């Protein structure tokens, strides 16, 4: 077999456009009747990187992924993946991509192993190669023990890992992950992130859609923020985070009378670069905008050193709503329910 063939599949033609880009999207438009799901989207994903596409419900994320997977035809604009045009070269394009959809795609009645074997066979692998690939991927995604059990008996995280394994069977050069952890608990979410990081370590280019800032932060190097079918911001994570403004430390003293003295104390303390604290009288809490771990440590230290009873102390990551608010000046106009600012973590004090 020639050097360009991996178990019967055509290997990713390294760089047919010579551009170093795995995905190029220009002016993509897609309507569903009256709905403009995509309204002139431009996007570039460099080879070997993770592009996070961030947006609320209905932003057009799945529509974009479906067009880039050749499952939908655009109304206007162009898109190439690994140099292949989505409209003119769908067959070649499908050979270099993997897709883990928003909704689980495995057959629940079949055991994990059978699922992978079947997909391998659908991708034209020989019986032997399909078997070997199923074994290899189950091992890789820590599912060997559960290989013979029906997927219906798997936990949410195991199912998502099986989905990822399924999308990797054809050795994709470009992998689309459409909201891969929506609905998973935080621990399981972390497991999935670890797997994705490992795949990226192997050189796979990833286009990840998500509604979670934290997920984007964990996995993506670049972000494209979409809202109502339009790109409203793009750039590096740090760039966007700086625009959004970091975390907020929320301190709730047991005695609301302590709110203003605490705020004054923090402002007088002169913690480097710490922006002014505000008082949320309704919530009975102090809000301290935090940009660094050092500021967090210093602020928590100062509050606890005061020796008063604290009812709660939490940090809040910027929510998707806050990102939109700061980028566009208006709240994300999600037609359905947008996840609330639920990225709260307790700070050990
Ligand atoms: N098959 C369809 N028929 C009609 N309208 C559709 C169809 N699919 C999507 N839409 C509409 O197109 C817009 C974009 O939908 P899309 O599924 O791409 O958004 P999304 O960003 O993936 O949202 P979510 O986060 O909820 O998955 C929405 O207004 C949606 O209601
Ligand atoms: Mg979607």
Tab-separated table of C-alpha atoms and ligand atoms in Angstrom:
chain	number	residue	atom	x	y	z
A	1	UNK	CA	0.000	0.000	0.000
A	2	UNK	CA	1.177	3.497	-0.761
A	3	UNK	CA	2.292	5.878	1.941
A	4	UNK	CA	-0.899	7.896	1.586
A	5	UNK	CA	-3.177	5.129	2.728
A	6	UNK	CA	-4.128	4.338	6.285
A	7	UNK	CA	-6.196	1.169	6.706
A	8	UNK	CA	-7.920	1.622	3.408
A	9	UNK	CA	-8.629	5.307	3.908
A	10	UNK	CA	-7.095	8.166	2.013
A	11	UNK	CA	-4.879	10.068	4.337
A	12	UNK	CA	-5.378	13.809	4.680
A	13	UNK	CA	-3.694	15.472	1.756
A	14	UNK	CA	-1.385	17.539	3.901
A	15	UNK	CA	-1.979	20.969	2.526
A	16	UNK	CA	-3.643	21.081	-0.858
A	17	UNK	CA	-4.409	24.806	-0.659
A	18	UNK	CA	-0.951	25.588	0.635
A	19	UNK	CA	-2.571	27.924	3.118
A	20	UNK	CA	-1.922	26.088	6.382
A	21	UNK	CA	-5.637	26.273	7.025
A	22	UNK	CA	-7.761	23.266	7.759
A	23	UNK	CA	-11.056	25.120	7.430
A	24	UNK	CA	-11.816	28.231	5.395
A	25	UNK	CA	-15.282	29.735	5.355
A	26	UNK	CA	-16.254	32.806	3.354
A	27	UNK	CA	-19.587	34.594	3.357
A	28	UNK	CA	-21.603	31.529	4.264
A	29	UNK	CA	-25.366	32.028	4.141
A	30	UNK	CA	-28.124	29.559	4.999
A	31	UNK	CA	-31.846	30.197	5.303
A	32	UNK	CA	-34.543	27.970	6.671
A	33	UNK	CA	-37.613	29.636	5.247
A	34	UNK	CA	-37.752	33.028	6.915
A	35	UNK	CA	-34.969	32.200	9.375
A	36	UNK	CA	-31.485	33.337	8.436
A	37	UNK	CA	-29.493	30.675	10.285
A	38	UNK	CA	-26.184	31.864	8.804
A	39	UNK	CA	-25.857	35.416	7.607
A	40	UNK	CA	-22.452	35.773	5.945
A	41	UNK	CA	-20.077	33.839	8.183
A	42	UNK	CA	-16.285	34.007	7.721
A	43	UNK	CA	-14.041	31.625	9.617
A	44	UNK	CA	-10.490	30.305	9.398
A	45	UNK	CA	-9.155	27.399	11.387
A	46	UNK	CA	-5.415	26.828	11.262
A	47	UNK	CA	-4.165	23.264	11.015
A	48	UNK	CA	-3.600	21.546	14.338
A	49	UNK	CA	-5.528	24.129	16.374
A	50	UNK	CA	-8.861	24.159	18.180
A	51	UNK	CA	-11.325	26.803	17.059
A	52	UNK	CA	-14.105	27.417	19.528
A	53	UNK	CA	-17.376	28.608	18.002
A	54	UNK	CA	-19.287	30.196	20.826
A	55	UNK	CA	-22.916	31.187	20.644
A	56	UNK	CA	-26.301	30.884	22.332
A	57	UNK	CA	-29.157	28.611	21.276
A	58	UNK	CA	-30.115	29.254	17.682
A	59	UNK	CA	-26.924	31.150	16.840
A	60	UNK	CA	-26.282	28.908	13.843
A	61	UNK	CA	-23.558	26.639	15.237
A	62	UNK	CA	-25.076	23.320	14.210
A	63	UNK	CA	-26.011	24.741	10.822
A	64	UNK	CA	-22.358	25.673	10.270
A	65	UNK	CA	-21.155	22.231	11.344
A	66	UNK	CA	-23.712	20.539	9.107
A	67	UNK	CA	-22.598	22.556	6.095
A	68	UNK	CA	-18.948	21.800	6.837
A	69	UNK	CA	-19.893	18.114	7.068
A	70	UNK	CA	-21.698	18.258	3.671
A	71	UNK	CA	-24.981	17.335	5.379
A	72	UNK	CA	-26.467	20.681	4.327
A	73	UNK	CA	-25.892	22.820	1.245
A	74	UNK	CA	-25.235	26.535	1.757
A	75	UNK	CA	-27.393	29.123	-0.049
A	76	UNK	CA	-24.369	31.333	-0.694
A	77	UNK	CA	-20.702	31.612	0.158
A	78	UNK	CA	-17.876	29.128	0.111
A	79	UNK	CA	-16.245	26.698	2.474
A	80	UNK	CA	-13.319	24.343	2.156
A	81	UNK	CA	-12.077	21.716	4.566
A	82	UNK	CA	-8.565	20.378	4.069
A	83	UNK	CA	-8.726	22.088	0.702
A	84	UNK	CA	-11.903	20.318	-0.408
A	85	UNK	CA	-14.934	22.364	-1.350
A	86	UNK	CA	-18.070	21.494	0.629
A	87	UNK	CA	-20.285	21.698	-2.446
A	88	UNK	CA	-18.054	20.458	-5.243
A	89	UNK	CA	-15.988	17.787	-3.437
A	90	UNK	CA	-18.262	16.309	-0.782
A	91	UNK	CA	-17.001	12.744	-1.187
A	92	UNK	CA	-13.344	13.639	-0.666
A	93	UNK	CA	-14.237	16.012	2.112
A	94	UNK	CA	-16.183	13.391	4.055
A	95	UNK	CA	-13.111	11.197	4.081
A	96	UNK	CA	-11.043	13.672	6.092
A	97	UNK	CA	-13.573	14.708	8.731
A	98	UNK	CA	-15.011	13.276	11.917
A	99	UNK	CA	-18.201	14.493	13.559
A	100	UNK	CA	-19.482	14.177	17.079
A	101	UNK	CA	-22.925	15.665	16.875
A	102	UNK	CA	-24.882	17.535	19.463
A	103	UNK	CA	-27.038	14.470	19.985
A	104	UNK	CA	-25.548	11.043	20.617
A	105	UNK	CA	-25.209	9.141	17.379
A	106	UNK	CA	-24.396	5.654	18.645
A	107	UNK	CA	-26.888	2.799	18.455
A	108	UNK	CA	-27.887	2.235	22.058
A	109	UNK	CA	-28.988	-1.345	21.558
A	110	UNK	CA	-25.558	-2.373	20.336
A	111	UNK	CA	-22.522	-2.868	22.554
A	112	UNK	CA	-19.770	-0.266	22.317
A	113	UNK	CA	-17.538	-2.611	20.386
A	114	UNK	CA	-20.231	-3.425	17.810
A	115	UNK	CA	-20.930	0.260	17.290
A	116	UNK	CA	-17.319	0.967	16.414
A	117	UNK	CA	-16.899	-2.167	14.348
A	118	UNK	CA	-20.005	-1.331	12.315
A	119	UNK	CA	-18.810	2.195	11.592
A	120	UNK	CA	-15.421	0.828	10.551
A	121	UNK	CA	-17.147	-1.502	8.111
A	122	UNK	CA	-19.271	1.381	6.793
A	123	UNK	CA	-16.028	3.234	6.169
A	124	UNK	CA	-14.847	0.307	4.033
A	125	UNK	CA	-12.373	-1.165	6.492
A	126	UNK	CA	-11.787	-4.913	6.172
A	127	UNK	CA	-13.226	-7.071	8.962
A	128	UNK	CA	-9.785	-7.441	10.448
A	129	UNK	CA	-8.964	-3.747	10.332
A	130	UNK	CA	-12.390	-2.765	11.668
A	131	UNK	CA	-11.922	-5.166	14.582
A	132	UNK	CA	-8.445	-3.852	15.322
A	133	UNK	CA	-9.582	-0.233	15.125
A	134	UNK	CA	-12.554	-0.893	17.453
A	135	UNK	CA	-10.256	-2.534	20.024
A	136	UNK	CA	-7.704	0.221	19.751
A	137	UNK	CA	-10.214	3.051	20.173
A	138	UNK	CA	-12.065	1.389	23.065
A	139	UNK	CA	-8.744	1.079	24.832
A	140	UNK	CA	-7.859	4.659	24.001
A	141	UNK	CA	-11.149	5.995	25.387
A	142	UNK	CA	-11.059	3.736	28.472
A	143	UNK	CA	-14.074	1.703	27.395
A	144	UNK	CA	-12.493	-1.736	27.071
A	145	UNK	CA	-14.234	-3.052	30.204
A	146	UNK	CA	-17.626	-1.972	28.862
A	147	UNK	CA	-16.951	-3.067	25.274
A	148	UNK	CA	-19.498	-5.903	25.241
A	149	UNK	CA	-22.307	-4.131	27.109
A	150	UNK	CA	-25.103	-2.367	25.193
A	151	UNK	CA	-24.388	1.344	24.951
A	152	UNK	CA	-27.784	1.929	26.607
A	153	UNK	CA	-26.181	0.856	29.903
A	154	UNK	CA	-23.384	3.430	29.626
A	155	UNK	CA	-23.214	6.593	31.701
A	156	UNK	CA	-23.514	9.924	29.906
A	157	UNK	CA	-19.764	10.367	29.920
A	158	UNK	CA	-19.122	6.867	28.589
A	159	UNK	CA	-21.569	7.489	25.774
A	160	UNK	CA	-19.889	10.731	24.860
A	161	UNK	CA	-16.517	8.948	24.873
A	162	UNK	CA	-17.987	6.283	22.597
A	163	UNK	CA	-19.202	9.074	20.301
A	164	UNK	CA	-15.709	10.535	20.206
A	165	UNK	CA	-14.225	7.106	19.497
A	166	UNK	CA	-16.735	6.638	16.674
A	167	UNK	CA	-15.774	9.961	15.120
A	168	UNK	CA	-12.091	8.960	15.197
A	169	UNK	CA	-12.428	5.682	13.296
A	170	UNK	CA	-11.564	7.131	9.917
A	171	UNK	CA	-8.456	8.936	11.223
A	172	UNK	CA	-9.991	12.362	10.590
A	173	UNK	CA	-7.702	15.296	10.030
A	174	UNK	CA	-10.482	17.676	11.033
A	175	UNK	CA	-12.909	16.880	13.809
A	176	UNK	CA	-16.163	18.728	14.512
A	177	UNK	CA	-17.407	18.614	18.062
A	178	UNK	CA	-20.889	20.102	18.289
A	179	UNK	CA	-21.554	20.966	21.943
A	180	UNK	CA	-19.747	17.826	23.094
A	181	UNK	CA	-20.447	18.263	26.811
A	182	UNK	CA	-23.842	19.950	26.984
A	183	UNK	CA	-25.884	18.149	29.625
A	184	UNK	CA	-22.918	16.420	31.249
A	185	UNK	CA	-22.004	16.875	34.906
A	186	UNK	CA	-18.769	18.775	35.610
A	187	UNK	CA	-16.673	15.677	36.324
A	188	UNK	CA	-17.747	13.902	33.173
A	189	UNK	CA	-17.214	17.102	31.250
A	190	UNK	CA	-13.623	17.088	32.442
A	191	UNK	CA	-13.151	13.517	31.219
A	192	UNK	CA	-14.338	14.473	27.755
A	193	UNK	CA	-12.049	17.506	27.746
A	194	UNK	CA	-9.078	15.297	28.562
A	195	UNK	CA	-9.878	13.067	25.607
A	196	UNK	CA	-10.214	16.020	23.269
A	197	UNK	CA	-6.894	17.421	24.488
A	198	UNK	CA	-5.242	14.084	23.767
A	199	UNK	CA	-6.644	14.101	20.217
A	200	UNK	CA	-5.386	17.609	19.653
A	201	UNK	CA	-2.011	16.459	20.944
A	202	UNK	CA	-2.058	13.942	18.100
A	203	UNK	CA	-2.416	16.761	15.582
A	204	UNK	CA	-6.135	16.685	14.847
A	205	UNK	CA	-7.678	20.052	13.959
A	206	UNK	CA	-10.862	20.655	15.942
A	207	UNK	CA	-13.835	22.885	15.361
A	208	UNK	CA	-15.697	22.959	18.640
A	209	UNK	CA	-19.073	24.560	19.176
A	210	UNK	CA	-20.064	25.357	22.707
A	211	UNK	CA	-22.204	27.539	24.915
A	212	UNK	CA	-19.730	27.252	27.771
A	213	UNK	CA	-16.994	29.820	28.146
A	214	UNK	CA	-15.129	27.430	30.388
A	215	UNK	CA	-15.168	24.727	27.757
A	216	UNK	CA	-13.844	27.175	25.204
A	217	UNK	CA	-11.144	28.218	27.644
A	218	UNK	CA	-10.151	24.639	28.320
A	219	UNK	CA	-9.938	23.528	24.734
A	220	UNK	CA	-9.809	26.328	22.218
A	221	UNK	CA	-6.909	28.531	21.235
A	222	UNK	CA	-9.034	30.857	19.126
A	223	UNK	CA	-12.657	31.819	19.442
A	224	UNK	CA	-15.328	32.911	17.027
A	225	UNK	CA	-18.430	34.275	18.695
A	226	UNK	CA	-21.631	33.972	16.698
A	227	UNK	CA	-25.013	35.430	17.397
A	228	UNK	CA	-28.056	35.197	15.132
A	229	UNK	CA	-26.045	33.797	12.256
A	230	UNK	CA	-23.356	36.484	12.346
A	231	UNK	CA	-19.812	36.513	13.647
A	232	UNK	CA	-19.769	39.219	16.308
A	233	UNK	CA	-16.244	38.733	17.629
A	234	UNK	CA	-13.180	36.647	17.041
A	235	UNK	CA	-9.748	36.358	18.527
A	236	UNK	CA	-7.572	34.651	21.085
A	237	UNK	CA	-9.025	33.550	24.401
A	238	UNK	CA	-7.038	36.079	26.399
A	239	UNK	CA	-8.135	38.842	24.088
A	240	UNK	CA	-11.805	38.019	24.539
A	241	UNK	CA	-11.454	37.370	28.245
A	242	UNK	CA	-9.872	40.764	28.667
A	243	UNK	CA	-12.870	42.282	26.908
A	244	UNK	CA	-15.202	40.320	29.131
A	245	UNK	CA	-13.330	41.295	32.263
A	246	UNK	CA	-12.289	38.192	34.177
A	247	UNK	CA	-13.937	36.710	37.256
A	248	UNK	CA	-15.945	38.296	40.002
A	249	UNK	CA	-15.410	37.488	43.655
A	250	UNK	CA	-18.730	37.590	45.487
A	251	UNK	CA	-18.476	37.986	49.263
A	252	UNK	CA	-21.569	37.826	51.412
A	253	UNK	CA	-20.982	38.826	55.033
A	254	UNK	CA	-23.458	37.483	57.594
A	255	UNK	CA	-23.987	41.063	58.760
A	256	UNK	CA	-25.020	43.328	55.828
A	257	UNK	CA	-23.692	46.246	57.868
A	258	UNK	CA	-20.211	45.001	57.025
A	259	UNK	CA	-20.726	45.472	53.267
A	260	UNK	CA	-19.568	49.066	52.945
A	261	UNK	CA	-16.685	48.847	55.426
A	262	UNK	CA	-15.456	45.716	53.594
A	263	UNK	CA	-15.666	47.474	50.233
A	264	UNK	CA	-13.798	50.485	51.570
A	265	UNK	CA	-11.140	48.255	53.071
A	266	UNK	CA	-10.531	46.408	49.794
A	267	UNK	CA	-10.340	49.639	47.841
A	268	UNK	CA	-7.881	51.151	50.327
A	269	UNK	CA	-5.739	48.042	50.455
A	270	UNK	CA	-4.259	48.818	47.059
A	271	UNK	CA	-4.123	45.272	45.686
A	272	UNK	CA	-2.271	45.715	42.402
A	273	UNK	CA	-4.599	46.404	39.530
A	274	UNK	CA	-7.736	45.504	41.462
A	275	UNK	CA	-10.694	47.434	40.078
A	276	UNK	CA	-13.155	49.108	42.421
A	277	UNK	CA	-15.477	46.822	44.335
A	278	UNK	CA	-19.193	47.319	44.097
A	279	UNK	CA	-21.903	46.568	46.593
A	280	UNK	CA	-24.953	44.561	45.590
A	281	UNK	CA	-27.266	45.680	48.367
A	282	UNK	CA	-30.165	43.521	47.188
A	283	UNK	CA	-28.037	40.398	47.192
A	284	UNK	CA	-26.231	41.522	50.348
A	285	UNK	CA	-22.899	40.900	48.677
A	286	UNK	CA	-19.709	42.582	47.683
A	287	UNK	CA	-18.601	42.177	44.072
A	288	UNK	CA	-14.879	42.312	43.451
A	289	UNK	CA	-13.706	42.188	39.833
A	290	UNK	CA	-10.765	39.792	39.805
A	291	UNK	CA	-8.256	39.524	36.976
A	292	UNK	CA	-5.527	37.321	38.462
A	293	UNK	CA	-5.063	34.509	40.958
A	294	UNK	CA	-2.842	36.839	43.003
A	295	UNK	CA	-5.654	39.358	43.305
A	296	UNK	CA	-8.032	36.596	44.315
A	297	UNK	CA	-5.670	35.348	47.039
A	298	UNK	CA	-5.036	38.862	48.325
A	299	UNK	CA	-8.714	39.824	48.368
A	300	UNK	CA	-9.851	36.601	50.074
A	301	UNK	CA	-6.979	36.955	52.566
A	302	UNK	CA	-7.952	40.508	53.421
A	303	UNK	CA	-11.620	39.635	53.857
A	304	UNK	CA	-10.943	36.660	56.124
A	305	UNK	CA	-8.312	38.573	58.123
A	306	UNK	CA	-11.050	40.964	59.183
A	307	UNK	CA	-12.427	38.230	61.388
A	308	UNK	CA	-16.115	38.711	60.634
A	309	UNK	CA	-18.611	35.958	59.860
A	310	UNK	CA	-18.887	35.321	56.140
A	311	UNK	CA	-22.104	33.677	54.928
A	312	UNK	CA	-20.650	32.767	51.528
A	313	UNK	CA	-17.723	33.529	49.299
A	314	UNK	CA	-17.692	32.452	45.664
A	315	UNK	CA	-16.067	33.343	42.382
A	316	UNK	CA	-18.098	33.709	39.247
A	317	UNK	CA	-16.629	33.131	35.838
A	318	UNK	CA	-17.912	35.382	33.116
A	319	UNK	CA	-21.053	33.817	31.772
A	320	UNK	CA	-21.915	33.651	28.113
A	321	UNK	CA	-24.417	36.421	28.750
A	322	UNK	CA	-21.675	38.628	30.104
A	323	UNK	CA	-19.546	37.959	27.046
A	324	UNK	CA	-22.362	39.027	24.793
A	325	UNK	CA	-23.231	41.977	26.930
A	326	UNK	CA	-19.703	43.271	26.795
A	327	UNK	CA	-19.167	42.471	23.108
A	328	UNK	CA	-22.459	43.695	21.720
A	329	UNK	CA	-23.965	45.892	24.381
A	330	UNK	CA	-27.081	43.744	24.492
A	331	UNK	CA	-28.022	40.488	26.110
A	332	UNK	CA	-27.830	37.429	23.898
A	333	UNK	CA	-31.229	37.196	22.280
A	334	UNK	CA	-31.628	33.476	22.632
A	335	UNK	CA	-34.974	32.263	21.352
A	336	UNK	CA	-34.865	29.361	23.813
A	337	UNK	CA	-33.420	29.157	27.284
A	338	UNK	CA	-29.817	30.287	27.482
A	339	UNK	CA	-27.756	28.704	30.233
A	340	UNK	CA	-27.686	30.987	33.245
A	341	UNK	CA	-24.565	32.287	34.956
A	342	UNK	CA	-24.050	28.928	36.598
A	343	UNK	CA	-20.277	28.709	36.404
A	344	UNK	CA	-19.862	29.240	40.097
A	345	UNK	CA	-17.145	27.635	42.103
A	346	UNK	CA	-16.717	27.681	45.851
A	347	UNK	CA	-13.450	29.156	47.066
A	348	UNK	CA	-11.934	27.244	49.934
A	349	UNK	CA	-11.271	29.653	52.795
B	1	LIG	N1	-34.257	22.234	10.009
B	1	LIG	C1	-34.568	23.474	10.354
B	1	LIG	N2	-35.713	24.060	9.940
B	1	LIG	C2	-36.034	25.320	10.285
B	1	LIG	N3	-35.272	26.109	11.059
B	1	LIG	C3	-34.124	25.593	11.522
B	1	LIG	C4	-33.711	24.257	11.217
B	1	LIG	N4	-32.536	24.014	11.826
B	1	LIG	C5	-32.224	25.145	12.477
B	1	LIG	N5	-33.169	26.088	12.305
B	1	LIG	C6	-33.123	27.456	12.843
B	1	LIG	O1	-31.922	28.060	12.432
B	1	LIG	C7	-31.330	28.802	13.469
B	1	LIG	C8	-29.955	28.264	13.786
B	1	LIG	O2	-30.075	26.954	14.323
B	1	LIG	P1	-28.856	26.059	14.755
B	1	LIG	O3	-29.386	24.726	15.112
B	1	LIG	O4	-27.800	26.127	13.731
B	1	LIG	O5	-28.373	26.837	16.058
B	1	LIG	P2	-27.346	26.364	17.193
B	1	LIG	O6	-26.405	27.486	17.384
B	1	LIG	O7	-26.786	25.034	16.867
B	1	LIG	O8	-28.309	26.268	18.467
B	1	LIG	P3	-28.222	25.266	19.735
B	1	LIG	O9	-27.202	25.868	20.649
B	1	LIG	O10	-29.589	25.344	20.303
B	1	LIG	O11	-27.860	23.919	19.239
B	1	LIG	C9	-32.304	28.727	14.637
B	1	LIG	O12	-33.137	29.856	14.580
B	1	LIG	C10	-33.085	27.472	14.345
B	1	LIG	O13	-34.376	27.548	14.910
B	2	LIG	MG1	-26.745	23.239	17.813
